[in-house]
Amino acid sequence: MAPINYTPQRSEDSLQELPPVGSTFDPSHDVLHYNRMLLDSIFCPKAVAVIGATESPRSVGRTLFWNLISSPFGGPVFPVNPKRSSVLGVKAYASIPDIPEKVDLAVIATPAKTVLGVIQQCVDHGIKGAIIISAGFKEVGEDGAALERKIMEIAAGKMRIVGPNCLGLMNPVLGLNATFASTIAKPGNIGFISQSGALCTAVLDSLREKVGFSAFISVGSMMDVSWGDLLFRLGDDVSTSAIICYMETIGDARSFLSAAREVALTKPIIVIKPGRSSAAAKAAASHTGSLTGSDDVLDMAFRRSGVLRVNSIAELFYMAEILDKQPRPKGRRLTILTNAGGPGVLATDALIMNGGQLAELAPETIKKLNTVLPSAWSHNNPIDILGDAPPERYAQALEIASQDPNSDGILVILTPQAMSDPTATAEAIVPYAGIKLGKPVLVSWMGGHDVADGAHVFSRVHIPNFPYPDTAARMFLYMAQYADNLEHLYETPMLDDAEYVVEQADGTTTTAGELTSALIEKVKNTGRTILTEHESKIVLSYYGIPTVLTHIAATADAAVAAAEKIGYPVVLKIHSETITHKTDVGGVQLNLSDATAVREAFTRIQRAVTSRVGAEHFLGVTVQSFFKIPDGSYELILGSSLDAQFGPVLLFGLGGSLVEVFKDSSLGLPPLSTTLARHMMEKTKIYKALKGVRGHPACDLPALEKLMVRFSRLIAEQPWIKELDINPLVVSPPNANGQPAAVALDARVVIHTSESTLPKLAIRPYPTQYVSRKQWTAPASGKTVTALIRPIRPEDEPGLAQFHTTLSTRSVTQRYLHPHTLEPRISHNRLARICHTDYDRGITLVCMGTNGHEGEIMGASRVSKLHDSNDAVFTVLVGDEYQGTGVGTQLVEQIKIVGKGEGWKRLRVAEMGRDNVGMKKVLERAGFKLYDSKTDADRIWAELDL
């Protein structure tokens, strides 16, 4: 089989491969969203009940009821109030069971203490959605939090709840206004989610005529419906092209990251998150009753999931418009075109100070500009075309500047002068702006009345216009950051096939995870929470992280014996089950060259520890080979600690004894790929040195990437580890002095005290429990087939592309129900999303060949959990060469194992052709029931209760 030339790595055109903002992926990518929308009972109810509806003037209950019956919603609205026979002329009901019709949504505005009973009635009456407007829950303390838990015990699996302590929800497209705001939002394409109800009303009042919304949601303290639920909902909503969020706390971090990562490539998600200062974080926590976590960690999580974070309310709406209407820049180089020097300088300062670059004009660009501009033009960037510039000069200069290969975007500035014609100039540059150029064009028509008509021209054709050029420059950099986030989202990492197994003395092998878990259990049984340095290094060695040779010595004689076994020079460090910062107690002695030096060092350490903290803390010393740091090497730190919201967080940066002083570090979430590891490095200042500087060779960065991946796997697989620091981690150029490229000289591990404190990873790690080696007899040939069936990994992308080249038109048509051509099937954008699967949302299985077919994908199956359901849908695709060999049967059986392991209730097979006889037989043998499609007589589908 001839391999294809598949190169998924970053390229000049990689950003243009991403789907345009607001579009949806082809149906072959996603079997989930054909006919199902999350939270329909809340967003699109056919009938609504208002519990607490009243006629009391200026009350929440009255305003809610009036908004519902006076808006274009059109469905029946039932007031529930046991003290009234009618509300605003509409028949009222004493309780929910008295309502004679089916109700989809209950809006609750009664005191907190009554809500538990109301929810019970709603569930008993079959109501699927509720919005709790009432306050008095976890934001007031433990009693309120306990009430929330009782409510969720009743509602779990039976209804979804928005709130409590919220303004409510609007669906302006359908005319639904289930809020107590003074008016309904204008219909549009922006989905707005806010944890502050007051901010909702302020935004609504100030932007009522300027911005249209597809959804307007106040989430309150998020008892049930989370950020992730709402992002999935708006991601599926065809009326929504951009999602903007005011977030005080993230809540379920894993749910948010999962949803954001899936939605971000098709629709921009823009977030403003206050709480950067400790005072603001404390206020946010008080408001929502939730922990806020580290702001630096949140920043990193946003970048990893493709979310753009901004700093002001105005920027939220600016970026929603820009990202929806303008192409993404490929970099941070901006060309500024202006008729006045001062505004150009302001824009330049804003650009440079925020990490951007002025595009360097190419000689050919300067040559062309010389032919159309007066001789006094600036001959540089910013391109000052002088104050008397007519519309034609603007248009000609823009056309030339936009073709410069060094430029990633254009900012056009106009200041109104006596010779200026702002409106005609706007009309002149419109044909050259935006999509036509393949790069973003922003404008700043400075002024008020004189430029108003010109600004209207830009508004009409969706060219972003800013009152000030420095604002425009900052918005360009936000665009570049957003594009960078998306490009990194699905880069293909290097393959790392390490099995992380350790060979035992008897020849058997045990996984690193099993050995580490056993060691940690042993430490827990002693009552300790800190591993010794020696134990910590053993853990690292299990996961393939090199350490220096280390022995424990309880006496000076034993220390000498160990030193002579290792070879001089050596290092002695205190061996203690309680002391972690060894230098603070005089517990380190370096470069000991003979037995006398070792004995003296042992005594010095013993005396120092005894005098400073007590003899009971001294258990002896560790004897280690003295690691001579090669020239061109650097001391780094690699560690993990806990965040209140995201669980384990990784840290990489400059190490050594002054790590707290320099604070040159970056953060990441486990698990890492080699690509993500490299991005962590790139965010530090030390990275420039690691690449080689001032005659020093570059360190072995690929080896360091793989070590970081192993470290992240250690953290992901060992939930009992609370903290782990490697400091210093010495990294060197390749083959420096014959030593490993990276060596852990010291390590510290802290474990949790009880199972109740074990954190949940923000990103689910690779599900190793579904890796299975199989052997079976092929039905037709009788030959023995061996294969490895496992969840897909990001590095499988080239292999999956190769697999698609082997498929016949018949196989493709049977899978996708139409002739799906090869080029879109193997595009990096599509395959990367499949291979970078979110294991919380679904699992793609690949059947890998063995016995002469190593690494070859024989078949694949995608199984995905349906939103807001405990059902899953799957598809199976088997290579032509392996059809009839039992590969399909084995994949289906493994899917059943996955379904049971994930706790799903039902498996469904996406619709397939009635003529797909082979798959029908496989499913029937596996116990599936087949059903006719309700929409196409030539199609069938299948289902299995687990």
JSON list of N, CA, C and O in Angstrom, two decimals, residues 27 125 146 160 244 331 342 362 400 415 430 442 450 534 549 558 581 643 671 704 812 857 863 911:
[
{"chain": "A", "resi": 27, "resn": "PRO", "atom": "N", "xyz": [-22.11, 17.04, 7.93]},
{"chain": "A", "resi": 27, "resn": "PRO", "atom": "CA", "xyz": [-22.76, 16.05, 8.78]},
{"chain": "A", "resi": 27, "resn": "PRO", "atom": "C", "xyz": [-21.91, 14.81, 9.01]},
{"chain": "A", "resi": 27, "resn": "PRO", "atom": "O", "xyz": [-22.08, 14.12, 10.00]},
{"chain": "A", "resi": 125, "resn": "HIS", "atom": "N", "xyz": [-45.31, 16.63, 37.62]},
{"chain": "A", "resi": 125, "resn": "HIS", "atom": "CA", "xyz": [-46.21, 17.03, 36.53]},
{"chain": "A", "resi": 125, "resn": "HIS", "atom": "C", "xyz": [-45.56, 16.86, 35.16]},
{"chain": "A", "resi": 125, "resn": "HIS", "atom": "O", "xyz": [-46.17, 17.17, 34.14]},
{"chain": "A", "resi": 146, "resn": "ALA", "atom": "N", "xyz": [-27.22, 23.66, 50.90]},
{"chain": "A", "resi": 146, "resn": "ALA", "atom": "CA", "xyz": [-27.92, 22.40, 51.21]},
{"chain": "A", "resi": 146, "resn": "ALA", "atom": "C", "xyz": [-29.26, 22.34, 50.51]},
{"chain": "A", "resi": 146, "resn": "ALA", "atom": "O", "xyz": [-29.68, 21.28, 50.02]},
{"chain": "A", "resi": 160, "resn": "ARG", "atom": "N", "xyz": [-34.22, 20.16, 33.75]},
{"chain": "A", "resi": 160, "resn": "ARG", "atom": "CA", "xyz": [-33.06, 21.03, 33.77]},
{"chain": "A", "resi": 160, "resn": "ARG", "atom": "C", "xyz": [-33.46, 22.38, 34.35]},
{"chain": "A", "resi": 160, "resn": "ARG", "atom": "O", "xyz": [-34.57, 22.86, 34.12]},
{"chain": "A", "resi": 244, "resn": "ILE", "atom": "N", "xyz": [-20.97, 35.53, 23.60]},
{"chain": "A", "resi": 244, "resn": "ILE", "atom": "CA", "xyz": [-20.22, 36.38, 24.51]},
{"chain": "A", "resi": 244, "resn": "ILE", "atom": "C", "xyz": [-20.69, 36.10, 25.94]},
{"chain": "A", "resi": 244, "resn": "ILE", "atom": "O", "xyz": [-21.87, 35.82, 26.18]},
{"chain": "A", "resi": 331, "resn": "GLY", "atom": "N", "xyz": [-1.03, 36.59, 11.59]},
{"chain": "A", "resi": 331, "resn": "GLY", "atom": "CA", "xyz": [0.02, 36.98, 12.52]},
{"chain": "A", "resi": 331, "resn": "GLY", "atom": "C", "xyz": [-0.33, 38.29, 13.18]},
{"chain": "A", "resi": 331, "resn": "GLY", "atom": "O", "xyz": [-1.49, 38.73, 13.16]},
{"chain": "A", "resi": 342, "resn": "GLY", "atom": "N", "xyz": [-0.26, 62.00, 14.22]},
{"chain": "A", "resi": 342, "resn": "GLY", "atom": "CA", "xyz": [-0.53, 61.74, 15.63]},
{"chain": "A", "resi": 342, "resn": "GLY", "atom": "C", "xyz": [-1.34, 60.47, 15.87]},
{"chain": "A", "resi": 342, "resn": "GLY", "atom": "O", "xyz": [-0.95, 59.62, 16.68]},
{"chain": "A", "resi": 362, "resn": "ALA", "atom": "N", "xyz": [7.44, 46.06, 2.25]},
{"chain": "A", "resi": 362, "resn": "ALA", "atom": "CA", "xyz": [8.34, 45.45, 1.28]},
{"chain": "A", "resi": 362, "resn": "ALA", "atom": "C", "xyz": [8.80, 46.51, 0.28]},
{"chain": "A", "resi": 362, "resn": "ALA", "atom": "O", "xyz": [8.07, 47.47, 0.00]},
{"chain": "A", "resi": 400, "resn": "ILE", "atom": "N", "xyz": [-2.71, 48.84, -2.57]},
{"chain": "A", "resi": 400, "resn": "ILE", "atom": "CA", "xyz": [-1.29, 48.48, -2.63]},
{"chain": "A", "resi": 400, "resn": "ILE", "atom": "C", "xyz": [-0.82, 47.88, -1.31]},
{"chain": "A", "resi": 400, "resn": "ILE", "atom": "O", "xyz": [-0.17, 46.83, -1.28]},
{"chain": "A", "resi": 415, "resn": "THR", "atom": "N", "xyz": [-8.90, 61.42, 9.99]},
{"chain": "A", "resi": 415, "resn": "THR", "atom": "CA", "xyz": [-9.27, 62.54, 10.87]},
{"chain": "A", "resi": 415, "resn": "THR", "atom": "C", "xyz": [-9.93, 63.60, 9.99]},
{"chain": "A", "resi": 415, "resn": "THR", "atom": "O", "xyz": [-9.42, 63.92, 8.90]},
{"chain": "A", "resi": 430, "resn": "VAL", "atom": "N", "xyz": [-14.50, 50.72, 0.66]},
{"chain": "A", "resi": 430, "resn": "VAL", "atom": "CA", "xyz": [-15.32, 49.53, 0.91]},
{"chain": "A", "resi": 430, "resn": "VAL", "atom": "C", "xyz": [-15.00, 48.37, -0.04]},
{"chain": "A", "resi": 430, "resn": "VAL", "atom": "O", "xyz": [-14.88, 47.22, 0.41]},
{"chain": "A", "resi": 442, "resn": "LEU", "atom": "N", "xyz": [-9.64, 47.08, 9.46]},
{"chain": "A", "resi": 442, "resn": "LEU", "atom": "CA", "xyz": [-10.34, 47.84, 10.48]},
{"chain": "A", "resi": 442, "resn": "LEU", "atom": "C", "xyz": [-10.20, 49.32, 10.14]},
{"chain": "A", "resi": 442, "resn": "LEU", "atom": "O", "xyz": [-9.22, 49.74, 9.52]},
{"chain": "A", "resi": 450, "resn": "ASP", "atom": "N", "xyz": [-19.09, 65.12, 11.86]},
{"chain": "A", "resi": 450, "resn": "ASP", "atom": "CA", "xyz": [-18.50, 65.20, 10.53]},
{"chain": "A", "resi": 450, "resn": "ASP", "atom": "C", "xyz": [-18.26, 63.83, 9.90]},
{"chain": "A", "resi": 450, "resn": "ASP", "atom": "O", "xyz": [-18.21, 63.73, 8.66]},
{"chain": "A", "resi": 534, "resn": "HIS", "atom": "N", "xyz": [14.01, 10.21, 47.85]},
{"chain": "A", "resi": 534, "resn": "HIS", "atom": "CA", "xyz": [14.31, 8.92, 47.21]},
{"chain": "A", "resi": 534, "resn": "HIS", "atom": "C", "xyz": [13.03, 8.31, 46.64]},
{"chain": "A", "resi": 534, "resn": "HIS", "atom": "O", "xyz": [13.02, 7.84, 45.49]},
{"chain": "A", "resi": 549, "resn": "LEU", "atom": "N", "xyz": [21.55, 8.71, 40.06]},
{"chain": "A", "resi": 549, "resn": "LEU", "atom": "CA", "xyz": [21.66, 7.49, 40.86]},
{"chain": "A", "resi": 549, "resn": "LEU", "atom": "C", "xyz": [21.70, 7.86, 42.34]},
{"chain": "A", "resi": 549, "resn": "LEU", "atom": "O", "xyz": [22.50, 8.68, 42.76]},
{"chain": "A", "resi": 558, "resn": "ALA", "atom": "N", "xyz": [27.78, 3.64, 56.03]},
{"chain": "A", "resi": 558, "resn": "ALA", "atom": "CA", "xyz": [26.93, 3.27, 54.90]},
{"chain": "A", "resi": 558, "resn": "ALA", "atom": "C", "xyz": [27.03, 4.32, 53.80]},
{"chain": "A", "resi": 558, "resn": "ALA", "atom": "O", "xyz": [26.99, 4.00, 52.60]},
{"chain": "A", "resi": 581, "resn": "HIS", "atom": "N", "xyz": [12.41, 21.14, 52.22]},
{"chain": "A", "resi": 581, "resn": "HIS", "atom": "CA", "xyz": [13.34, 22.18, 51.77]},
{"chain": "A", "resi": 581, "resn": "HIS", "atom": "C", "xyz": [14.69, 21.97, 52.47]},
{"chain": "A", "resi": 581, "resn": "HIS", "atom": "O", "xyz": [14.96, 22.50, 53.55]},
{"chain": "A", "resi": 643, "resn": "ASP", "atom": "N", "xyz": [-5.47, 23.69, 41.56]},
{"chain": "A", "resi": 643, "resn": "ASP", "atom": "CA", "xyz": [-6.26, 24.90, 41.44]},
{"chain": "A", "resi": 643, "resn": "ASP", "atom": "C", "xyz": [-7.67, 24.59, 41.93]},
{"chain": "A", "resi": 643, "resn": "ASP", "atom": "O", "xyz": [-8.19, 23.49, 41.74]},
{"chain": "A", "resi": 671, "resn": "PRO", "atom": "N", "xyz": [-3.89, 16.16, 30.46]},
{"chain": "A", "resi": 671, "resn": "PRO", "atom": "CA", "xyz": [-2.64, 15.64, 29.92]},
{"chain": "A", "resi": 671, "resn": "PRO", "atom": "C", "xyz": [-2.12, 16.53, 28.79]},
{"chain": "A", "resi": 671, "resn": "PRO", "atom": "O", "xyz": [-2.89, 17.23, 28.14]},
{"chain": "A", "resi": 704, "resn": "LEU", "atom": "N", "xyz": [12.84, 17.08, 25.72]},
{"chain": "A", "resi": 704, "resn": "LEU", "atom": "CA", "xyz": [12.17, 17.76, 26.81]},
{"chain": "A", "resi": 704, "resn": "LEU", "atom": "C", "xyz": [10.64, 17.71, 26.64]},
{"chain": "A", "resi": 704, "resn": "LEU", "atom": "O", "xyz": [9.90, 17.54, 27.61]},
{"chain": "A", "resi": 812, "resn": "VAL", "atom": "N", "xyz": [-17.49, 4.34, 1.15]},
{"chain": "A", "resi": 812, "resn": "VAL", "atom": "CA", "xyz": [-17.71, 5.71, 1.57]},
{"chain": "A", "resi": 812, "resn": "VAL", "atom": "C", "xyz": [-19.20, 6.05, 1.52]},
{"chain": "A", "resi": 812, "resn": "VAL", "atom": "O", "xyz": [-19.76, 6.66, 2.44]},
{"chain": "A", "resi": 857, "resn": "ILE", "atom": "N", "xyz": [-4.42, 1.23, 10.18]},
{"chain": "A", "resi": 857, "resn": "ILE", "atom": "CA", "xyz": [-5.79, 1.26, 10.66]},
{"chain": "A", "resi": 857, "resn": "ILE", "atom": "C", "xyz": [-6.65, 0.39, 9.76]},
{"chain": "A", "resi": 857, "resn": "ILE", "atom": "O", "xyz": [-6.77, 0.64, 8.56]},
{"chain": "A", "resi": 863, "resn": "VAL", "atom": "N", "xyz": [-18.13, 6.87, 18.50]},
{"chain": "A", "resi": 863, "resn": "VAL", "atom": "CA", "xyz": [-19.28, 6.78, 19.39]},
{"chain": "A", "resi": 863, "resn": "VAL", "atom": "C", "xyz": [-19.32, 8.06, 20.23]},
{"chain": "A", "resi": 863, "resn": "VAL", "atom": "O", "xyz": [-18.32, 8.44, 20.83]},
{"chain": "A", "resi": 911, "resn": "GLU", "atom": "N", "xyz": [-28.22, 6.51, 11.06]},
{"chain": "A", "resi": 911, "resn": "GLU", "atom": "CA", "xyz": [-28.91, 5.94, 9.91]},
{"chain": "A", "resi": 911, "resn": "GLU", "atom": "C", "xyz": [-27.93, 5.42, 8.87]},
{"chain": "A", "resi": 911, "resn": "GLU", "atom": "O", "xyz": [-26.89, 6.02, 8.61]}
]
